[in-house]
Coordinates of C-alpha atoms and ligand atoms in Angstrom, one line a residue:
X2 CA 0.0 0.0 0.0
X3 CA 1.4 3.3 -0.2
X4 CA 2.5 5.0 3.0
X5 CA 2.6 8.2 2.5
X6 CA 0.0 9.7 3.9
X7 CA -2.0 13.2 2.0
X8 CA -3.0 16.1 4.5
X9 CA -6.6 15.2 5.7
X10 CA -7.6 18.9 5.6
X11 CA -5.7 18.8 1.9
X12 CA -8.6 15.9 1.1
X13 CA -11.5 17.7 2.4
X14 CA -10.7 20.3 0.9
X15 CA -10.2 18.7 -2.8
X16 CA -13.6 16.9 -2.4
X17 CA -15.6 19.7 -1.5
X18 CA -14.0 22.1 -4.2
X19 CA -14.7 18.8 -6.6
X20 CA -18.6 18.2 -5.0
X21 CA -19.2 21.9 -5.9
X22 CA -18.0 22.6 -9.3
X23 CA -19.9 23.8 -12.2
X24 CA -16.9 23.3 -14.6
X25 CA -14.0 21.1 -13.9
X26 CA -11.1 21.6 -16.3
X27 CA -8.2 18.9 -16.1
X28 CA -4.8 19.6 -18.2
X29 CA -1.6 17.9 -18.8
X30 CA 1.6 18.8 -20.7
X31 CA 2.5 19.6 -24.1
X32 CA 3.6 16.8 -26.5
X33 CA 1.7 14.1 -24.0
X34 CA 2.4 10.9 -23.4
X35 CA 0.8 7.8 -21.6
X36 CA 1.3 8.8 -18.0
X37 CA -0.5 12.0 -19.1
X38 CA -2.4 10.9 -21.6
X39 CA -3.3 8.2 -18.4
X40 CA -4.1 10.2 -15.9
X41 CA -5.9 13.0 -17.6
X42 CA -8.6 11.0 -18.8
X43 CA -8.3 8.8 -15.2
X44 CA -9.4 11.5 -13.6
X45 CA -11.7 12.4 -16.1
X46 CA -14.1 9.3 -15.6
X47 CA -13.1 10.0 -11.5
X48 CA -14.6 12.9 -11.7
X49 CA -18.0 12.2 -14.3
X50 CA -18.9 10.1 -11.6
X51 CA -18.0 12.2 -8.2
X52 CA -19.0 15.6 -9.3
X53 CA -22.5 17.2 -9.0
X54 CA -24.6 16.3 -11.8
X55 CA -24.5 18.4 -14.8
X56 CA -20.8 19.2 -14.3
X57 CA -18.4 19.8 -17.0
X58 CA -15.5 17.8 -16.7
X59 CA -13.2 18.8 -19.8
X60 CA -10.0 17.1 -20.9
X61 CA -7.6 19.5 -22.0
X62 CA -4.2 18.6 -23.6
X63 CA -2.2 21.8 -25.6
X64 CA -1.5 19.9 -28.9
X65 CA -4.1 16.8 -28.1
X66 CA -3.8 13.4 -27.9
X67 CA -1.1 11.4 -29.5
X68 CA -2.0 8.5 -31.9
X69 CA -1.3 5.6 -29.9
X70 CA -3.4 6.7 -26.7
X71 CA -6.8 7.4 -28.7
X72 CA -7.7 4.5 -27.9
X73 CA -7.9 5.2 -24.0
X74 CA -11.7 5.4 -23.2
X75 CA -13.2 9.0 -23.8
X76 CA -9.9 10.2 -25.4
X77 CA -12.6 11.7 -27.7
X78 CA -13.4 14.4 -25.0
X79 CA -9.5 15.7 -25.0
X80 CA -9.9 19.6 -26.4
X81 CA -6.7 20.5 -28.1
X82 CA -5.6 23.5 -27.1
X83 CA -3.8 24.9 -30.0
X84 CA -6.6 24.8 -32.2
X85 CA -8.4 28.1 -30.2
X86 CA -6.3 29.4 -27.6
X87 CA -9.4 32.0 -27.1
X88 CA -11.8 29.1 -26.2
X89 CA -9.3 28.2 -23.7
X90 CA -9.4 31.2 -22.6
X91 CA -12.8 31.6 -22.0
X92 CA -12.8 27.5 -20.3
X93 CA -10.3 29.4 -17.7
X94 CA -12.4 32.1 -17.2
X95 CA -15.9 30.3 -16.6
X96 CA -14.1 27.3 -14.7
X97 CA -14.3 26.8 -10.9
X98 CA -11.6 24.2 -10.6
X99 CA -8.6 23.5 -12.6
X100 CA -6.6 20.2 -12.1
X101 CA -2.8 19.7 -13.3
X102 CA -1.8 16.7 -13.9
X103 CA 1.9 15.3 -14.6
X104 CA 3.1 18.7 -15.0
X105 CA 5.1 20.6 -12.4
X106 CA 4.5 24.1 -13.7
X107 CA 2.1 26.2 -15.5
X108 CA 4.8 26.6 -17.9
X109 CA 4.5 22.8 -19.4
X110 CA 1.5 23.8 -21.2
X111 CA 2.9 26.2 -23.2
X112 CA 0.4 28.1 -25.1
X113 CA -2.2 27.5 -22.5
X114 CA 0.1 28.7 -19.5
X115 CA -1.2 32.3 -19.2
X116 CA -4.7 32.0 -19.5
X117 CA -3.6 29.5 -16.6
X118 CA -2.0 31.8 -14.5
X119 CA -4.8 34.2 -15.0
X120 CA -7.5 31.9 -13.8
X121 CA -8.8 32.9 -10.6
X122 CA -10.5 30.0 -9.5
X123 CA -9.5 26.8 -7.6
X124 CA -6.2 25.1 -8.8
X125 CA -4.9 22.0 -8.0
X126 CA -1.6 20.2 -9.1
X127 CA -0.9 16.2 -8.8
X128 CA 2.3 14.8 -10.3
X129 CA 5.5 13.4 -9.8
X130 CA 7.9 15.7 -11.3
X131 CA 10.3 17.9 -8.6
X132 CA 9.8 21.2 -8.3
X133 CA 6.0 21.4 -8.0
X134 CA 5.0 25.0 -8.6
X135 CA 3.0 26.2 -4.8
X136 CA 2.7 29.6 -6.0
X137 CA 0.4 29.0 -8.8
X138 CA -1.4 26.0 -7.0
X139 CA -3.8 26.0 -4.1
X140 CA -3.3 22.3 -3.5
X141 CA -0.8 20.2 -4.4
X142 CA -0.6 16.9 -4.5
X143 CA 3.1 15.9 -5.0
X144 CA 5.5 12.9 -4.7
X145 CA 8.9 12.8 -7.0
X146 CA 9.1 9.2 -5.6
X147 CA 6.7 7.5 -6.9
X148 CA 6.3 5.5 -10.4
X149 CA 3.5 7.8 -12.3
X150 CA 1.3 10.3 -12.1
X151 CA -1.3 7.7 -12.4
X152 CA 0.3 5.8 -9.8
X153 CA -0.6 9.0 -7.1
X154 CA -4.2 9.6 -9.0
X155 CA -4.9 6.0 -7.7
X156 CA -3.8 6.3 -4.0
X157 CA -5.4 10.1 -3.8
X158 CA -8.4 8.4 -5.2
X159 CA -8.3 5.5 -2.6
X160 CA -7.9 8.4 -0.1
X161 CA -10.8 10.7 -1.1
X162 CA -14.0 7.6 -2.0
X163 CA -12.0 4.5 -1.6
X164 CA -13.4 1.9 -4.3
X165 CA -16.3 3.5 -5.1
X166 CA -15.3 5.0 -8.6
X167 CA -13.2 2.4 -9.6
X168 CA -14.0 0.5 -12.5
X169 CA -12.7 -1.5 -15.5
X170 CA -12.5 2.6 -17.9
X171 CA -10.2 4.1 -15.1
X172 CA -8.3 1.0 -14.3
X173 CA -7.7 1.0 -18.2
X174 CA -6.3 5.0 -17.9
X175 CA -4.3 4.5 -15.0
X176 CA -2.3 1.3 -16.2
X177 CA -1.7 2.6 -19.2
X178 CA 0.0 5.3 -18.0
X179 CA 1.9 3.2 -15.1
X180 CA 3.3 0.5 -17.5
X181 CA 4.6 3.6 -19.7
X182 CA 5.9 5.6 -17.1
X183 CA 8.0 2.3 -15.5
X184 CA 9.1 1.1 -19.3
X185 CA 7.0 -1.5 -18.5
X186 CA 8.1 -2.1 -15.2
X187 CA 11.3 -1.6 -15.8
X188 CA 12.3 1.4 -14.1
X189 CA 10.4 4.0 -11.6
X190 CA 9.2 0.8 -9.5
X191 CA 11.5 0.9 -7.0
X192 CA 8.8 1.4 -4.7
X193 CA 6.5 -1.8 -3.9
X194 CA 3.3 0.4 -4.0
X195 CA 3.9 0.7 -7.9
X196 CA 3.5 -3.3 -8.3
X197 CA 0.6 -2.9 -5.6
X198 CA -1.3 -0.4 -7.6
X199 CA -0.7 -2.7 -10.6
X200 CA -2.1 -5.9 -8.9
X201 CA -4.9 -3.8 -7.7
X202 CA -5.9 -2.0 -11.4
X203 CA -5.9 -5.9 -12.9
X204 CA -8.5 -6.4 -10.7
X205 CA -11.5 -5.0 -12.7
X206 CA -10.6 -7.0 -15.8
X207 CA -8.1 -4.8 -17.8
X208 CA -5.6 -6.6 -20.3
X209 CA -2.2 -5.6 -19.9
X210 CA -0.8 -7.5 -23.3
X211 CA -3.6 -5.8 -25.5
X212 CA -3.0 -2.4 -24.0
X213 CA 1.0 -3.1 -24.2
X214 CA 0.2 -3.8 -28.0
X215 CA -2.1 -0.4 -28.0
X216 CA 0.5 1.4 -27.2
X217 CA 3.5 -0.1 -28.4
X218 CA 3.4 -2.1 -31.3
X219 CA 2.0 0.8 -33.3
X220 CA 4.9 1.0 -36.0
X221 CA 4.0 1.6 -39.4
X222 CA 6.3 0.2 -41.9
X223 CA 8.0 3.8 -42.8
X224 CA 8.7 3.9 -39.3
X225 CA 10.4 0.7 -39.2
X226 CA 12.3 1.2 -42.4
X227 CA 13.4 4.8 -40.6
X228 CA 14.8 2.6 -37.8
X229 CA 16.6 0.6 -39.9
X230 CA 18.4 3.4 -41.5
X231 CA 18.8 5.3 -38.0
X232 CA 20.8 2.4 -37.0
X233 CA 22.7 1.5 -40.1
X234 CA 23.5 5.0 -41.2
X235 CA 23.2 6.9 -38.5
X236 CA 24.2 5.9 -35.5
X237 CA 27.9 7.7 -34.4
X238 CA 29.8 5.3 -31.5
X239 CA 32.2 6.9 -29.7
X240 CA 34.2 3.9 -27.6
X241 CA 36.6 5.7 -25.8
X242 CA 33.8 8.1 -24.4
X243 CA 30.9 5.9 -24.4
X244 CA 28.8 8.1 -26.1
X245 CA 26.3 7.1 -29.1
X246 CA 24.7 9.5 -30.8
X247 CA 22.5 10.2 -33.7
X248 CA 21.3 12.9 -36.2
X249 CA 18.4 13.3 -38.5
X250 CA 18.4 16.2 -40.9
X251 CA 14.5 17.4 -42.5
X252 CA 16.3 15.4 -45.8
X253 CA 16.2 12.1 -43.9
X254 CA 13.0 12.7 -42.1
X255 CA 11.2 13.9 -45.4
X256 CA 13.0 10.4 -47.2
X257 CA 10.7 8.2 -44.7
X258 CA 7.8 10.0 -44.1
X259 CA 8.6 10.7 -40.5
X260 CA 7.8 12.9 -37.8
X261 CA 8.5 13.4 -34.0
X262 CA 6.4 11.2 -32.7
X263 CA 7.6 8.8 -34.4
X264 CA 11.0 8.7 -33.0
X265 CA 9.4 8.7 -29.8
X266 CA 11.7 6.1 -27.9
X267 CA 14.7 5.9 -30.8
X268 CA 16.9 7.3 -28.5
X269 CA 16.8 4.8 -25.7
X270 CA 18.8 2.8 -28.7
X271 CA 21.9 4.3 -27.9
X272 CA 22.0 2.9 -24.7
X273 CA 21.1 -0.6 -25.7
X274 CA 24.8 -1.2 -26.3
X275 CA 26.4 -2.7 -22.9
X276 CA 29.4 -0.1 -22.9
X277 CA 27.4 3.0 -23.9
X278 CA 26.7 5.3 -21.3
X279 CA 25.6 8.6 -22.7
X280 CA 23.1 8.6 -26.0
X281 CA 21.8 11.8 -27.8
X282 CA 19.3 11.8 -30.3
X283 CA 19.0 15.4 -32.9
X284 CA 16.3 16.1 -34.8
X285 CA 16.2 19.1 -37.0
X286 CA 13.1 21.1 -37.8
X287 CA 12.2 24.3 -39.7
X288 CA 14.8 26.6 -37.8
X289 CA 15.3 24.7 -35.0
X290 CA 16.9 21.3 -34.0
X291 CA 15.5 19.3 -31.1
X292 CA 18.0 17.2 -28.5
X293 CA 17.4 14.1 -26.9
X294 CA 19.5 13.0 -23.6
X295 CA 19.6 9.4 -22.1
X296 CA 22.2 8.2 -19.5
X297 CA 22.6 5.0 -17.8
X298 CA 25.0 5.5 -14.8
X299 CA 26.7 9.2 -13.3
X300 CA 26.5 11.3 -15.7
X301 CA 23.7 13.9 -15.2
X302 CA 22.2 14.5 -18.6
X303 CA 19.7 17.5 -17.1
X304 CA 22.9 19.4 -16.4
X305 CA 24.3 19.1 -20.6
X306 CA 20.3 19.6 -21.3
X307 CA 20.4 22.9 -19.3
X308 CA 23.6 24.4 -20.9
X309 CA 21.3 24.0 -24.3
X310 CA 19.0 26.1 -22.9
X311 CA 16.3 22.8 -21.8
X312 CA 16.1 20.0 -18.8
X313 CA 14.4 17.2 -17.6
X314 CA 15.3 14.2 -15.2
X315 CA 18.7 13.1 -14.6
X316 CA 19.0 10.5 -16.9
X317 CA 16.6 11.6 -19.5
X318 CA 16.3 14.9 -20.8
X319 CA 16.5 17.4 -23.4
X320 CA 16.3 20.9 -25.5
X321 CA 15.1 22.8 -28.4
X322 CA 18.0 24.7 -29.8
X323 CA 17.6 27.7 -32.2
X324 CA 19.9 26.4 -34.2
X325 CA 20.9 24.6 -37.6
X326 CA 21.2 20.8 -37.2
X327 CA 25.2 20.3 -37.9
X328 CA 25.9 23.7 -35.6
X329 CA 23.4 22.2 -32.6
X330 CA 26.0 18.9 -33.4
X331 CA 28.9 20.5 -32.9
X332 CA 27.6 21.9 -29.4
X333 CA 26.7 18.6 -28.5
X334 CA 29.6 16.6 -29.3
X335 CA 31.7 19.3 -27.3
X336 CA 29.5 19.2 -24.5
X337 CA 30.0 15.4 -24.3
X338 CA 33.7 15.3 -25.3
X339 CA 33.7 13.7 -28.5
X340 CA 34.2 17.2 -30.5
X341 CA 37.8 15.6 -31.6
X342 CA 37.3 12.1 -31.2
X343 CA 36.8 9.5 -34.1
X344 CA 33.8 7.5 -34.5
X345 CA 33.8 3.6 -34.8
X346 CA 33.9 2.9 -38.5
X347 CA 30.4 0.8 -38.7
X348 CA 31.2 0.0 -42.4
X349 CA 34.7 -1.3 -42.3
X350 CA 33.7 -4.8 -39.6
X351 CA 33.9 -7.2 -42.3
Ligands
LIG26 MN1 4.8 11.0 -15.6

């Protein structure tokens, strides 16, 4: 069970704000993915079911819902917030509680972050992230310990109605977003609640293989083909450094039909090879390059993500550079010491 406990007055609180709303708005982060994606529509069907009736409960995700969660039950609801910024505006206004979700900060909801600031109604924050922004937030519901954000929307849930609410839809949400968030329990479940909350959302009848394959086996064939030639022809090994990295000009992206999303995940790659222990992923856009960080053991990649001008975790994180793809390179390569080293000649094994 988890054994933290949430501030009792912190619960009544939340359920009375929750009891009285008219209009419940719920946002995650930009560019989502499934511990968002997870625990924004979790609490979604949480709150259909413990609000007043004829409450609003809205979804709200700045550039919507990506392709391989649509399939989470209600996605359809999600309101994209760069198609009409003034509409969220005017949700902001007319709502009486907002709810982040696996966000830290206003900020992570980038076009929708001032209309955010501006609302003066209830706000309340639950995720997982350090740094939890208390200013902006009335109530926060924070642990940087645990799995997922849709781990802690299941405990706080236990906490405020116990089972009640609980069924087969949110159990669906909240897995889909706690497999994702641990790799598959792979990482982030150092904590025995996580494999707790999992043997407790397999209780009303979800399928973890058919939502693994929802979400994961999703390639289409370009993609896989764009794989193939990320790896063969792109993929820069550094031995002496133990640094892999690769770099995919608009030419090569354009070539296989491919977009972010769908090299979602091709940077953990670099780190598949036993001696690697830095990887870096670049990925140039219309006058921009974005940067990708992975590590595996001491080195901090939040710290080389901050001196290009972004963040993250420790061993994951990254930046958008204002900058061409081979000059962002060159910064990279320097700020992992390989700026003068030679690369392993892939072609020349034999
Ligand atoms: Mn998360």
């Amino acid at each position: 069970m988890y054994t933290k406990q949430f501030d009792s007055q912190d619960i009544t609180k939340f359920l009375q704000w929750i009891a009285e709303a008219r209009n419940i708005l719920l946002v995650s982060h930009m560019n989502a993915d499934g511990d968002a994606c997870g625990s924004l529509m979790g609490l979604t069907l949480l709150y259909d079911q413990a609000s007043m009736i004829g409450c609003s409960v809205t979804p709200v995700l700045p550039n919507g819902c990506p392709k391989n969660f649509e399939w989470l039950p209600e996605s359809g609801r999600i309101v994209k917030g760069e198609n009409d910024t003034q509409a969220w505006e005017r949700m902001t206004e007319e709502a009486d509680l907002i709810v982040g979700v696996d966000m830290n900060a206003a900020s992570r909801t980038d076009m929708l972050a001032e209309p955010l600031r501006k609302a003066r109604c209830h706000k309340v924050l639950i995720d997982h992230h350090h740094n939890p922004d208390r200013e902006e937030f009335e109530l926060v519901f924070s642990d940087p310990e645990i799995s997922s954000s849709c781990e802690l929307v299941l405990w706080l849930s236990q906490a405020m109605w116990g089972d009640r609410f609980l069924n087969r839809e949110v159990a669906t949400c909240l897995y889909a977003g706690l497999s994702t968030d641990t790799g598959g329990f792979a990482f982030s479940c150092e904590q025995p609640s996580c494999f707790e909350a999992a043997s407790m959302l397999v209780r009303y009848d979800i399928h973890p293989a058919e939502i693994h394959n929802l979400i994961i086996n999703t390639f289409s064939v370009n993609r896989m083909q764009f794989y193939g030639f990320a790896l063969s022809e792109r993929l820069r090994i550094y031995p002496d450094q133990r640094v892999a990295l690769m770099a995919f000009s608009l030419d090569d992206q354009k070539r296989f039909g491919v977009g972010g999303e769908d090299m979602e995940g091709l940077v953990n790659y670099t780190l598949m090879m036993k001696e690697m222990e830095v990887g870096a992923l670049l990925r140039e856009e219309v006058g921009r390059t974005k940067v990708s960080l992975r590590a595996k053991y001491e080195v901090n990649v939040n710290h080389i993500a901050q001196q290009l001008g972004g963040g993250g975790h420790t061993k994951a994180a990254g930046a958008t550079c204002k900058m061409p793809l081979d000059e962002t390179l060159r910064e990279v390569e320097k700020l992992l010491g390989v700026e003068n080293a030679k690369p392993l000649d892939c072609n020349s094994k034999g």
